[in-house]
Tab-separated table of N, CA and C in Angstrom:
chain	number	residue	atom	x	y	z
A	4	VAL	N	-2.960	-30.205	-59.479
A	4	VAL	CA	-2.092	-29.718	-60.095
A	4	VAL	C	-1.052	-28.796	-59.160
A	5	ILE	N	-0.076	-29.592	-58.566
A	5	ILE	CA	1.570	-28.956	-57.227
A	5	ILE	C	1.782	-28.299	-57.825
A	6	SER	N	1.972	-26.969	-57.402
A	6	SER	CA	3.152	-25.908	-58.120
A	6	SER	C	4.227	-26.604	-57.885
A	7	SER	N	5.445	-25.906	-58.749
A	7	SER	CA	6.535	-26.491	-58.020
A	7	SER	C	7.007	-25.684	-57.072
A	8	LYS	N	6.072	-24.479	-56.336
A	8	LYS	CA	6.572	-23.328	-55.179
A	8	LYS	C	5.969	-25.136	-53.982
A	9	GLU	N	4.615	-25.401	-54.501
A	9	GLU	CA	4.482	-25.780	-52.988
A	9	GLU	C	5.643	-27.082	-53.384
A	10	ALA	N	5.410	-28.028	-54.378
A	10	ALA	CA	5.977	-29.362	-54.372
A	10	ALA	C	7.716	-28.846	-53.048
A	11	LEU	N	8.343	-27.659	-53.746
A	11	LEU	CA	9.529	-27.244	-52.573
A	11	LEU	C	9.250	-27.101	-51.336
A	12	PHE	N	7.683	-26.583	-51.022
A	12	PHE	CA	7.442	-25.709	-49.881
A	12	PHE	C	7.681	-27.412	-48.709
A	13	ARG	N	6.280	-28.634	-49.579
A	13	ARG	CA	6.598	-29.516	-49.132
A	13	ARG	C	7.315	-30.468	-48.513
A	14	ASN	N	8.598	-30.504	-49.857
A	14	ASN	CA	9.778	-30.669	-49.173
A	14	ASN	C	11.210	-30.705	-48.665
A	15	GLY	N	10.834	-28.722	-48.453
A	15	GLY	CA	11.276	-28.640	-47.584
A	15	GLY	C	11.179	-29.069	-46.026
A	16	HIS	N	10.074	-29.162	-45.591
A	16	HIS	CA	9.409	-29.559	-44.878
A	16	HIS	C	10.273	-30.675	-44.266
A	17	GLN	N	9.739	-31.983	-45.044
A	17	GLN	CA	10.384	-33.399	-44.861
A	17	GLN	C	12.238	-32.956	-44.655
A	18	ILE	N	12.697	-32.273	-45.570
A	18	ILE	CA	14.146	-32.311	-45.528
A	18	ILE	C	14.687	-31.356	-44.103
A	19	LEU	N	13.858	-30.610	-43.540
A	19	LEU	CA	14.012	-30.029	-42.343
A	19	LEU	C	13.569	-30.978	-41.459
A	20	THR	N	12.774	-31.253	-41.410
A	20	THR	CA	11.827	-32.965	-40.149
A	20	THR	C	13.467	-33.707	-40.330
A	21	ALA	N	13.769	-33.978	-41.432
A	21	ALA	CA	14.611	-35.205	-41.615
A	21	ALA	C	15.682	-34.769	-40.777
A	22	ILE	N	16.827	-33.261	-40.803
A	22	ILE	CA	17.859	-33.287	-40.812
A	22	ILE	C	17.192	-32.516	-38.775
A	23	VAL	N	16.376	-32.183	-38.275
A	23	VAL	CA	16.500	-32.193	-36.824
A	23	VAL	C	16.890	-33.316	-36.467
A	24	ALA	N	15.786	-34.208	-37.118
A	24	ALA	CA	15.598	-35.196	-36.431
A	24	ALA	C	15.806	-36.593	-36.227
A	25	LEU	N	17.506	-36.083	-37.405
A	25	LEU	CA	18.800	-36.261	-37.065
A	25	LEU	C	19.826	-36.271	-36.378
A	26	ALA	N	19.282	-34.341	-36.103
A	26	ALA	CA	20.286	-33.514	-34.841
A	26	ALA	C	20.051	-34.038	-33.419
A	27	ILE	N	18.920	-34.691	-33.427
A	27	ILE	CA	17.988	-35.004	-31.854
A	27	ILE	C	19.115	-36.972	-31.703
A	28	CYS	N	18.498	-37.152	-32.572
A	28	CYS	CA	19.919	-37.973	-32.337
A	28	CYS	C	21.029	-38.762	-32.276
A	29	SER	N	21.529	-37.709	-33.043
A	29	SER	CA	23.073	-37.885	-32.888
A	29	SER	C	23.451	-36.669	-31.608
A	30	PHE	N	22.556	-36.210	-30.967
A	30	PHE	CA	23.263	-35.278	-29.646
A	30	PHE	C	24.056	-35.839	-28.763
A	31	GLY	N	25.539	-35.366	-28.492
A	31	GLY	CA	26.341	-36.400	-27.455
A	31	GLY	C	27.224	-37.347	-28.381
A	32	VAL	N	26.712	-37.384	-29.894
A	32	VAL	CA	27.223	-39.020	-29.645
A	32	VAL	C	28.393	-38.354	-30.890
A	33	SER	N	30.010	-38.737	-30.688
A	33	SER	CA	30.942	-38.732	-31.714
A	33	SER	C	30.825	-39.255	-32.876
A	34	ALA	N	31.993	-39.581	-33.299
A	34	ALA	CA	31.755	-39.831	-34.675
A	34	ALA	C	32.179	-41.193	-34.549
A	35	ASN	N	33.309	-41.965	-33.611
A	35	ASN	CA	32.969	-43.321	-33.109
A	35	ASN	C	31.960	-43.584	-32.103
A	36	GLY	N	31.665	-43.091	-31.729
A	36	GLY	CA	29.967	-43.653	-30.998
A	36	GLY	C	29.554	-44.430	-31.064
A	37	PRO	N	28.163	-44.884	-30.099
A	37	PRO	CA	27.947	-45.880	-30.311
A	37	PRO	C	26.903	-46.159	-31.324
A	38	ASP	N	26.646	-47.809	-31.630
A	38	ASP	CA	25.370	-47.764	-33.272
A	38	ASP	C	24.247	-47.331	-32.485
A	39	LEU	N	23.383	-46.345	-32.216
A	39	LEU	CA	22.162	-45.910	-32.212
A	39	LEU	C	21.135	-47.156	-32.014
A	40	ASP	N	21.434	-47.155	-33.596
A	40	ASP	CA	20.452	-48.779	-33.759
A	40	ASP	C	20.515	-49.380	-33.265
A	41	SER	N	21.499	-49.838	-33.237
A	41	SER	CA	20.511	-50.811	-31.873
A	41	SER	C	19.356	-51.130	-30.649
A	42	GLY	N	20.397	-49.911	-30.575
A	42	GLY	CA	18.950	-49.278	-29.124
A	42	GLY	C	20.414	-49.598	-27.533
A	43	LYS	N	21.904	-50.224	-28.290
A	43	LYS	CA	22.637	-50.388	-26.986
A	43	LYS	C	23.082	-49.198	-26.358
A	44	VAL	N	21.979	-48.058	-26.778
A	44	VAL	CA	21.880	-46.396	-25.657
A	44	VAL	C	20.913	-46.305	-24.951
A	45	LEU	N	19.834	-46.591	-25.183
A	45	LEU	CA	18.618	-46.339	-24.680
A	45	LEU	C	18.943	-47.757	-23.482
A	46	ARG	N	19.488	-48.986	-23.537
A	46	ARG	CA	19.556	-49.774	-22.724
A	46	ARG	C	19.999	-49.129	-22.046
A	47	GLY	N	21.215	-48.774	-22.025
A	47	GLY	CA	22.171	-48.525	-20.919
A	47	GLY	C	21.547	-47.500	-20.393
A	48	ALA	N	20.785	-46.257	-21.156
A	48	ALA	CA	20.415	-45.251	-20.131
A	48	ALA	C	19.296	-46.178	-19.426
A	49	TYR	N	18.660	-47.311	-19.342
A	49	TYR	CA	17.663	-47.525	-18.194
A	49	TYR	C	18.539	-48.646	-17.539
A	50	LEU	N	20.199	-49.154	-17.695
A	50	LEU	CA	20.593	-49.999	-17.131
A	50	LEU	C	21.213	-48.407	-16.170
A	51	LEU	N	22.067	-47.290	-16.570
A	51	LEU	CA	22.312	-46.669	-15.644
A	51	LEU	C	21.257	-46.181	-14.295
A	52	ARG	N	19.997	-45.953	-14.921
A	52	ARG	CA	19.338	-45.526	-13.512
A	52	ARG	C	19.023	-47.194	-12.650
A	53	ALA	N	18.880	-47.767	-12.786
A	53	ALA	CA	18.212	-48.930	-12.231
A	53	ALA	C	19.338	-49.117	-11.583
A	54	ALA	N	20.609	-49.311	-12.132
A	54	ALA	CA	21.591	-49.866	-10.871
A	54	ALA	C	22.212	-49.151	-10.105
A	55	GLY	N	21.850	-47.386	-9.675
A	55	GLY	CA	21.844	-46.990	-9.062
A	55	GLY	C	23.063	-45.877	-9.367
A	56	CYS	N	23.641	-46.338	-10.137
A	56	CYS	CA	24.542	-44.978	-10.716
A	56	CYS	C	24.609	-43.237	-10.919
A	57	VAL	N	23.099	-42.950	-11.466
A	57	VAL	CA	22.834	-41.383	-11.083
A	57	VAL	C	23.318	-41.313	-10.043
A	58	ALA	N	21.831	-41.735	-8.889
A	58	ALA	CA	22.073	-41.202	-7.385
A	58	ALA	C	23.611	-41.481	-6.964
A	59	CYS	N	24.930	-42.350	-7.286
A	59	CYS	CA	25.944	-42.487	-6.126
A	59	CYS	C	26.862	-41.200	-6.957
A	60	HIS	N	26.695	-41.494	-8.268
A	60	HIS	CA	27.865	-40.549	-8.772
A	60	HIS	C	27.543	-38.850	-9.482
A	61	THR	N	26.293	-38.974	-9.310
A	61	THR	CA	25.834	-37.028	-9.037
A	61	THR	C	25.994	-36.563	-7.834
A	62	ASP	N	26.160	-35.806	-7.057
A	62	ASP	CA	26.374	-34.974	-6.543
A	62	ASP	C	24.875	-33.782	-6.198
A	63	PHE	N	23.327	-34.369	-6.465
A	63	PHE	CA	22.588	-33.479	-6.719
A	63	PHE	C	22.708	-32.541	-5.515
A	64	GLU	N	23.088	-32.957	-3.123
A	64	GLU	CA	23.007	-32.027	-2.648
A	64	GLU	C	23.901	-30.322	-2.896
A	65	HIS	N	24.723	-31.339	-3.348
A	65	HIS	CA	25.263	-29.907	-4.290
A	65	HIS	C	25.528	-29.525	-5.588
A	66	GLY	N	24.816	-28.951	-6.175
A	66	GLY	CA	24.266	-29.194	-7.479
A	66	GLY	C	25.507	-29.337	-8.460
A	67	GLY	N	26.301	-30.922	-7.754
A	67	GLY	CA	27.150	-31.093	-9.069
A	67	GLY	C	26.528	-31.991	-10.443
A	68	GLU	N	27.532	-31.851	-11.704
A	68	GLU	CA	26.858	-32.070	-12.534
A	68	GLU	C	26.559	-33.622	-12.654
A	69	PHE	N	26.338	-33.836	-14.166
A	69	PHE	CA	25.403	-35.174	-14.456
A	69	PHE	C	26.774	-36.159	-13.949
A	70	LEU	N	26.763	-37.310	-13.270
A	70	LEU	CA	27.487	-38.296	-13.464
A	70	LEU	C	29.264	-37.546	-13.153
A	71	ALA	N	29.064	-36.398	-12.632
A	71	ALA	CA	30.481	-35.899	-12.225
A	71	ALA	C	31.374	-36.025	-10.613
A	72	GLY	N	30.543	-36.859	-10.403
A	72	GLY	CA	31.028	-37.570	-9.083
A	72	GLY	C	31.682	-36.682	-7.893
A	73	GLY	N	31.823	-36.659	-7.097
A	73	GLY	CA	32.018	-35.996	-5.826
A	73	GLY	C	31.271	-36.141	-4.676
A	74	ARG	N	30.369	-36.853	-4.337
A	74	ARG	CA	28.751	-37.205	-3.312
A	74	ARG	C	29.925	-37.756	-2.470
A	75	PRO	N	30.355	-37.790	-1.073
A	75	PRO	CA	30.374	-37.685	0.095
A	75	PRO	C	29.309	-39.393	0.068
A	76	ILE	N	30.034	-40.441	0.355
A	76	ILE	CA	29.667	-41.655	1.350
A	76	ILE	C	30.079	-41.941	2.470
A	77	GLU	N	28.682	-41.679	3.851
A	77	GLU	CA	30.307	-41.714	5.260
A	77	GLU	C	30.305	-42.744	5.634
A	78	THR	N	31.208	-43.524	6.089
A	78	THR	CA	30.850	-45.397	6.329
A	78	THR	C	31.423	-45.033	7.893
A	79	PRO	N	31.808	-45.895	8.402
A	79	PRO	CA	32.670	-45.796	9.516
A	79	PRO	C	33.974	-46.245	9.389
A	80	PHE	N	34.816	-46.544	8.619
A	80	PHE	CA	35.657	-46.112	8.120
A	80	PHE	C	36.759	-44.793	7.611
A	81	GLY	N	35.458	-43.373	7.130
A	81	GLY	CA	35.732	-42.530	6.705
A	81	GLY	C	34.763	-41.964	5.550
A	82	THR	N	35.375	-41.022	5.112
A	82	THR	CA	34.599	-40.802	3.987
A	82	THR	C	34.914	-41.071	2.347
A	83	PHE	N	34.019	-41.911	1.541
A	83	PHE	CA	34.216	-41.703	0.527
A	83	PHE	C	33.639	-40.746	-0.659
A	84	PHE	N	34.363	-40.512	-1.446
A	84	PHE	CA	33.879	-39.726	-2.506
A	84	PHE	C	33.801	-40.322	-3.816
A	85	THR	N	32.598	-40.115	-4.578
A	85	THR	CA	32.563	-40.961	-5.817
A	85	THR	C	33.343	-40.483	-6.719
A	86	PRO	N	33.359	-40.978	-7.989
A	86	PRO	CA	34.253	-41.099	-8.800
A	86	PRO	C	33.735	-40.099	-10.252
A	87	ASN	N	34.179	-39.229	-11.123
A	87	ASN	CA	33.181	-38.818	-12.276
A	87	ASN	C	33.680	-39.701	-13.283
A	88	ILE	N	32.418	-39.899	-13.764
A	88	ILE	CA	32.825	-41.500	-14.952
A	88	ILE	C	31.396	-40.946	-15.839
A	89	THR	N	32.451	-39.462	-16.101
A	89	THR	CA	31.795	-39.083	-17.439
A	89	THR	C	33.038	-39.288	-18.880
A	90	GLY	N	32.874	-38.761	-19.742
A	90	GLY	CA	34.036	-39.515	-20.558
A	90	GLY	C	35.049	-37.815	-20.499
A	91	ASP	N	35.635	-37.365	-19.971
A	91	ASP	CA	36.728	-36.505	-19.477
A	91	ASP	C	38.289	-37.783	-19.485
A	92	PRO	N	39.021	-37.668	-20.756
A	92	PRO	CA	39.694	-38.352	-20.273
A	92	PRO	C	40.593	-37.832	-19.056
A	93	ASP	N	40.837	-37.210	-18.465
A	93	ASP	CA	41.547	-36.645	-17.393
A	93	ASP	C	41.537	-36.781	-15.839
A	94	HIS	N	39.794	-36.894	-15.563
A	94	HIS	CA	38.966	-36.849	-14.688
A	94	HIS	C	37.739	-37.577	-14.387
A	95	GLY	N	37.306	-38.309	-15.490
A	95	GLY	CA	36.668	-39.283	-15.529
A	95	GLY	C	36.901	-40.551	-16.208
A	96	ILE	N	36.573	-41.010	-17.824
A	96	ILE	CA	36.642	-42.210	-17.303
A	96	ILE	C	37.041	-42.418	-19.209
A	97	GLY	N	36.779	-41.316	-19.499
A	97	GLY	CA	37.750	-41.089	-20.907
A	97	GLY	C	38.307	-41.480	-21.781
A	98	SER	N	39.494	-41.999	-20.853
A	98	SER	CA	40.579	-42.520	-21.542
A	98	SER	C	40.383	-44.248	-21.491
A	99	TRP	N	39.218	-44.534	-20.709
A	99	TRP	CA	39.335	-46.081	-21.016
A	99	TRP	C	38.746	-46.842	-22.309
A	100	GLU	N	39.016	-48.244	-22.005
A	100	GLU	CA	38.090	-49.165	-23.171
A	100	GLU	C	37.067	-49.925	-22.506
A	101	GLU	N	36.763	-50.149	-22.775
A	101	GLU	CA	35.508	-50.987	-22.900
A	101	GLU	C	36.040	-51.924	-22.149
A	102	HIS	N	36.654	-53.003	-22.082
A	102	HIS	CA	37.441	-54.158	-21.896
A	102	HIS	C	38.077	-53.359	-19.804
A	103	HIS	N	38.517	-51.858	-20.086
A	103	HIS	CA	38.543	-51.564	-18.142
A	103	HIS	C	37.407	-51.123	-17.835
A	104	PHE	N	36.139	-50.921	-18.110
A	104	PHE	CA	34.850	-50.474	-18.062
A	104	PHE	C	34.443	-52.356	-17.043
A	105	VAL	N	34.500	-53.130	-18.241
A	105	VAL	CA	33.768	-54.170	-17.527
A	105	VAL	C	34.575	-54.970	-16.422
A	106	THR	N	36.340	-54.812	-16.871
A	106	THR	CA	36.691	-55.266	-15.292
A	106	THR	C	36.259	-54.380	-14.184
A	107	ALA	N	36.233	-53.395	-14.050
A	107	ALA	CA	35.966	-52.068	-12.911
A	107	ALA	C	34.530	-52.740	-12.610
A	108	MET	N	33.730	-52.911	-13.397
A	108	MET	CA	32.356	-53.015	-13.149
A	108	MET	C	32.172	-55.406	-12.204
A	109	THR	N	33.086	-55.684	-12.565
A	109	THR	CA	33.100	-57.215	-12.107
A	109	THR	C	33.862	-57.740	-11.654
A	110	ARG	N	35.118	-56.894	-11.444
A	110	ARG	CA	36.238	-57.370	-10.597
A	110	ARG	C	36.383	-56.073	-9.618
A	111	GLY	N	36.189	-55.301	-10.107
A	111	GLY	CA	36.541	-54.184	-9.211
A	111	GLY	C	38.038	-53.383	-8.826
A	112	ILE	N	38.939	-53.669	-10.363
A	112	ILE	CA	40.293	-53.790	-10.502
A	112	ILE	C	40.164	-52.274	-11.598
A	113	SER	N	41.119	-51.131	-11.333
A	113	SER	CA	40.902	-49.971	-12.464
A	113	SER	C	42.242	-50.620	-13.348
A	114	PRO	N	41.482	-49.847	-14.596
A	114	PRO	CA	42.928	-49.660	-15.647
A	114	PRO	C	43.942	-50.085	-15.288
A	115	ASP	N	44.432	-49.314	-14.202
A	115	ASP	CA	45.998	-49.575	-13.677
A	115	ASP	C	46.364	-50.241	-12.439
A	116	ASN	N	45.257	-51.278	-12.716
A	116	ASN	CA	45.481	-52.367	-11.230
A	116	ASN	C	45.716	-52.530	-10.005
A	117	THR	N	45.007	-51.679	-10.163
A	117	THR	CA	44.582	-50.736	-8.059
A	117	THR	C	43.050	-51.469	-7.791
A	118	HIS	N	43.121	-52.190	-6.472
A	118	HIS	CA	41.650	-52.272	-6.613
A	118	HIS	C	41.140	-51.380	-5.481
A	119	TYR	N	39.417	-51.338	-6.198
A	119	TYR	CA	38.185	-50.381	-5.531
A	119	TYR	C	37.864	-50.564	-4.382
A	120	TYR	N	37.406	-49.989	-3.471
A	120	TYR	CA	36.868	-50.260	-1.935
A	120	TYR	C	35.653	-50.963	-2.751
A	121	PRO	N	35.489	-51.503	-1.532
A	121	PRO	CA	33.601	-52.306	-1.596
A	121	PRO	C	32.799	-51.529	-1.977
A	122	VAL	N	33.049	-50.172	-1.220
A	122	VAL	CA	31.541	-49.028	-1.524
A	122	VAL	C	30.726	-48.922	-2.615
A	123	PHE	N	32.540	-49.379	-3.483
A	123	PHE	CA	31.958	-49.041	-4.954
A	123	PHE	C	31.506	-50.679	-5.391
A	124	PRO	N	30.212	-51.230	-5.762
A	124	PRO	CA	29.173	-51.960	-5.682
A	124	PRO	C	29.794	-52.907	-6.732
A	125	TYR	N	30.822	-52.913	-7.212
A	125	TYR	CA	31.022	-54.044	-8.106
A	125	TYR	C	30.498	-55.636	-7.776
A	126	THR	N	30.530	-55.619	-6.136
A	126	THR	CA	30.388	-56.951	-5.790
A	126	THR	C	29.252	-57.615	-6.445
A	127	ALA	N	28.057	-56.696	-6.022
A	127	ALA	CA	26.656	-56.622	-6.768
A	127	ALA	C	26.834	-56.636	-8.047
A	128	TYR	N	27.571	-55.702	-9.192
A	128	TYR	CA	27.571	-55.848	-10.558
A	128	TYR	C	28.586	-57.068	-10.805
A	129	SER	N	29.062	-57.797	-10.564
A	129	SER	CA	29.696	-58.878	-10.881
A	129	SER	C	29.108	-59.815	-11.935
A	130	GLY	N	28.302	-60.683	-11.646
A	130	GLY	CA	27.272	-60.838	-12.223
A	130	GLY	C	25.970	-60.605	-13.135
A	131	MET	N	26.715	-59.360	-13.793
A	131	MET	CA	26.328	-58.426	-14.773
A	131	MET	C	26.377	-59.336	-16.318
A	132	ARG	N	25.388	-59.613	-17.127
A	132	ARG	CA	25.676	-59.837	-18.263
A	132	ARG	C	26.739	-58.934	-19.381
A	133	LEU	N	27.416	-59.174	-20.353
A	133	LEU	CA	28.622	-58.613	-20.625
A	133	LEU	C	27.811	-57.860	-21.753
A	134	ARG	N	26.290	-57.805	-22.089
A	134	ARG	CA	25.652	-57.403	-23.084
A	134	ARG	C	25.132	-56.190	-22.363
A	135	ASP	N	24.591	-56.587	-21.410
A	135	ASP	CA	24.162	-54.783	-20.359
A	135	ASP	C	25.435	-54.892	-19.942
A	136	LEU	N	26.361	-54.787	-19.290
A	136	LEU	CA	27.671	-53.902	-19.359
A	136	LEU	C	28.231	-53.262	-20.585
A	137	SER	N	28.395	-53.674	-21.417
A	137	SER	CA	28.118	-53.411	-23.296
A	137	SER	C	27.468	-51.996	-23.379
A	138	ASP	N	26.403	-52.232	-22.903
A	138	ASP	CA	24.842	-51.595	-23.671
A	138	ASP	C	25.442	-49.606	-22.433
A	139	LEU	N	25.899	-49.925	-21.244
A	139	LEU	CA	25.842	-49.723	-20.520
A	139	LEU	C	27.098	-48.683	-20.555
A	140	TRP	N	28.050	-49.330	-21.256
A	140	TRP	CA	29.305	-48.573	-22.051
A	140	TRP	C	29.281	-47.611	-22.780
A	141	ALA	N	28.086	-47.529	-23.406
A	141	ALA	CA	27.995	-47.308	-24.809
A	141	ALA	C	26.791	-46.069	-24.494
A	142	TYR	N	25.887	-46.186	-23.429
A	142	TYR	CA	25.524	-45.056	-22.906
A	142	TYR	C	26.138	-43.602	-22.097
A	143	LEU	N	27.367	-44.133	-21.830
A	143	LEU	CA	28.444	-43.723	-20.894
A	143	LEU	C	29.058	-43.025	-22.198
A	144	ARG	N	29.555	-43.597	-23.511
A	144	ARG	CA	29.854	-42.834	-23.862
A	144	ARG	C	29.390	-41.731	-24.264
A	145	THR	N	28.108	-41.726	-24.718
A	145	THR	CA	27.317	-40.547	-25.222
A	145	THR	C	27.132	-39.493	-24.102
A	146	VAL	N	27.644	-39.700	-22.915
A	146	VAL	CA	27.315	-38.399	-21.844
A	146	VAL	C	28.696	-37.307	-21.989
A	147	SER	N	28.289	-36.223	-21.627
A	147	SER	CA	29.103	-35.193	-21.694
A	147	SER	C	29.963	-35.210	-21.094
A	148	ALA	N	31.196	-34.475	-21.498
A	148	ALA	CA	32.133	-35.112	-20.181
A	148	ALA	C	32.704	-33.515	-19.736
A	149	SER	N	33.040	-33.994	-18.412
A	149	SER	CA	32.686	-32.989	-17.042
A	149	SER	C	34.270	-32.913	-16.812
A	150	ARG	N	34.804	-31.026	-16.434
A	150	ARG	CA	36.205	-31.576	-16.130
A	150	ARG	C	36.738	-32.295	-14.349
A	151	GLU	N	35.518	-32.109	-13.596
A	151	GLU	CA	35.212	-32.036	-12.433
A	151	GLU	C	36.272	-32.943	-12.140
A	152	PRO	N	37.440	-32.211	-11.197
A	152	PRO	CA	38.153	-33.724	-10.472
A	152	PRO	C	37.540	-34.650	-9.776
A	153	ASN	N	38.391	-35.331	-9.737
A	153	ASN	CA	37.871	-36.233	-8.060
A	153	ASN	C	38.572	-36.146	-6.792
A	154	ARG	N	37.770	-35.997	-5.881
A	154	ARG	CA	38.328	-35.660	-4.157
A	154	ARG	C	38.541	-37.239	-3.901
A	155	GLU	N	39.687	-36.892	-3.148
A	155	GLU	CA	40.150	-37.655	-2.527
A	155	GLU	C	39.406	-38.340	-1.130
A	156	HIS	N	39.740	-39.487	-1.248
A	156	HIS	CA	38.816	-40.251	0.200
A	156	HIS	C	39.271	-39.786	1.555
A	157	ASN	N	38.857	-39.619	2.684
A	157	ASN	CA	39.165	-39.253	3.923
A	157	ASN	C	38.991	-40.505	4.529
A	158	LEU	N	39.512	-41.157	4.751
A	158	LEU	CA	39.529	-42.708	5.721
A	158	LEU	C	40.287	-42.824	6.533
A	159	ARG	N	40.113	-43.646	7.747
A	159	ARG	CA	40.597	-43.743	8.857
A	159	ARG	C	41.760	-44.530	8.822
A	160	PHE	N	42.834	-45.062	9.498
A	160	PHE	CA	44.150	-45.626	9.486
A	160	PHE	C	43.063	-47.223	9.904
A	161	PRO	N	43.750	-48.379	9.265
A	161	PRO	CA	44.374	-48.415	8.086
A	161	PRO	C	43.843	-48.147	7.104
A	162	PHE	N	42.527	-47.952	6.758
A	162	PHE	CA	41.615	-48.389	5.514
A	162	PHE	C	42.213	-47.164	4.484
A	163	SER	N	42.842	-46.356	4.872
A	163	SER	CA	43.313	-45.223	4.237
A	163	SER	C	44.453	-45.931	2.857
A	164	PHE	N	45.102	-47.182	3.434
A	164	PHE	CA	45.996	-47.719	2.580
A	164	PHE	C	45.415	-48.493	1.415
A	165	ARG	N	44.574	-48.009	0.585
A	165	ARG	CA	44.375	-49.162	-0.605
A	165	ARG	C	44.607	-50.411	-1.088
A	166	ARG	N	46.327	-50.484	-0.565
A	166	ARG	CA	46.911	-52.046	-1.091
A	166	ARG	C	46.016	-52.904	-0.377
A	167	THR	N	45.510	-52.845	0.456
A	167	THR	CA	45.264	-53.393	1.488
A	167	THR	C	43.768	-54.475	1.168
A	168	ASN	N	43.141	-53.740	-0.363
A	168	ASN	CA	42.356	-54.094	-0.274
A	168	ASN	C	42.099	-55.712	-0.644
A	169	TRP	N	43.239	-55.951	-1.247
A	169	TRP	CA	42.648	-57.437	-2.159
A	169	TRP	C	42.874	-58.103	-1.173
A	170	VAL	N	43.329	-58.015	0.535
A	170	VAL	CA	43.224	-58.755	1.730
A	170	VAL	C	41.342	-59.105	1.995
A	171	TRP	N	40.323	-58.045	1.685
A	171	TRP	CA	39.265	-57.786	1.881
A	171	TRP	C	38.737	-59.062	0.723
A	172	LYS	N	39.297	-58.627	-0.493
A	172	LYS	CA	38.175	-59.581	-1.690
A	172	LYS	C	39.084	-61.415	-1.587
A	173	LEU	N	40.485	-61.261	-1.224
A	173	LEU	CA	40.530	-62.105	-0.713
A	173	LEU	C	38.940	-63.137	-0.081
A	174	ILE	N	39.007	-62.990	1.356
A	174	ILE	CA	38.559	-62.929	2.159
A	174	ILE	C	37.106	-63.353	1.621
A	175	PHE	N	36.404	-61.951	0.829
A	175	PHE	CA	35.179	-61.756	0.912
A	175	PHE	C	34.481	-61.692	-0.411
A	176	PHE	N	34.817	-61.729	-1.540
A	176	PHE	CA	34.671	-61.211	-2.333
A	176	PHE	C	34.421	-62.400	-3.224
A	177	ARG	N	33.357	-63.422	-3.543
A	177	ARG	CA	32.913	-64.155	-4.640
A	177	ARG	C	32.463	-63.324	-6.145
A	178	PRO	N	33.392	-63.318	-7.272
A	178	PRO	CA	32.098	-62.934	-8.071
A	178	PRO	C	30.876	-63.815	-8.483
A	179	GLU	N	29.747	-62.927	-8.948
A	179	GLU	CA	28.520	-63.667	-9.109
A	179	GLU	C	28.727	-64.068	-10.615
A	180	ILE	N	28.278	-65.016	-11.127
A	180	ILE	CA	27.970	-65.747	-11.972
A	180	ILE	C	27.079	-66.169	-12.422
A	181	HIS	N	25.808	-65.603	-12.979
A	181	HIS	CA	24.778	-66.147	-13.015
A	181	HIS	C	24.162	-66.490	-14.936
A	182	PRO	N	23.771	-67.887	-14.438
A	182	PRO	CA	22.962	-68.319	-16.014
A	182	PRO	C	22.381	-67.404	-16.998
A	183	ILE	N	22.392	-67.618	-17.726
A	183	ILE	CA	21.285	-66.953	-19.195
A	183	ILE	C	19.915	-67.838	-18.463
A	184	ASP	N	18.770	-67.256	-18.499
A	184	ASP	CA	17.362	-67.594	-18.153
A	184	ASP	C	16.577	-67.600	-19.822
A	185	ARG	N	16.631	-68.486	-20.512
A	185	ARG	CA	16.113	-67.975	-21.476
A	185	ARG	C	14.506	-67.825	-21.636
A	186	THR	N	14.045	-68.024	-20.018
A	186	THR	CA	12.384	-68.004	-20.439
A	186	THR	C	12.548	-66.673	-19.771
A	187	ARG	N	13.149	-65.823	-19.648
A	187	ARG	CA	12.495	-64.231	-18.955
A	187	ARG	C	12.454	-63.594	-20.283
């Protein structure tokens, strides 16, 4: 026979375990955050690393915050600085909607209809499946926001004029559309 104290002790451990598990699962996710049960966040975390987002958007060399940008990319056209892609609404992508993210990733166009420079590899991401982009977006929504401001690119003339990017896109950019391979 189990005494009431023993039953309370056993139930207390179960309740404490459940509370700790819930806290771990919800860490960094807002009330309007992604559906954790669907696995979207886990797939998104995997895709973030597989696509090279962490290596580009985290300035490890200078101790930068996770995905807060600032990493310099030296090119013959000048120096590009990767942007903050955390959930900060002022310096990151926190004010974006999912469709803004999909358009940026597949068409190289920002929410304010500015053309991104092709140093952002949207040309390679244009063939990503919508499910993968949605999963990536779900994960990004869980990342802690950083107030790290974006740095201006330091580009040579005439490349410093972003408005000319559409010409490059017209000549060179062909969005990749990959049919779903159901055998994989």
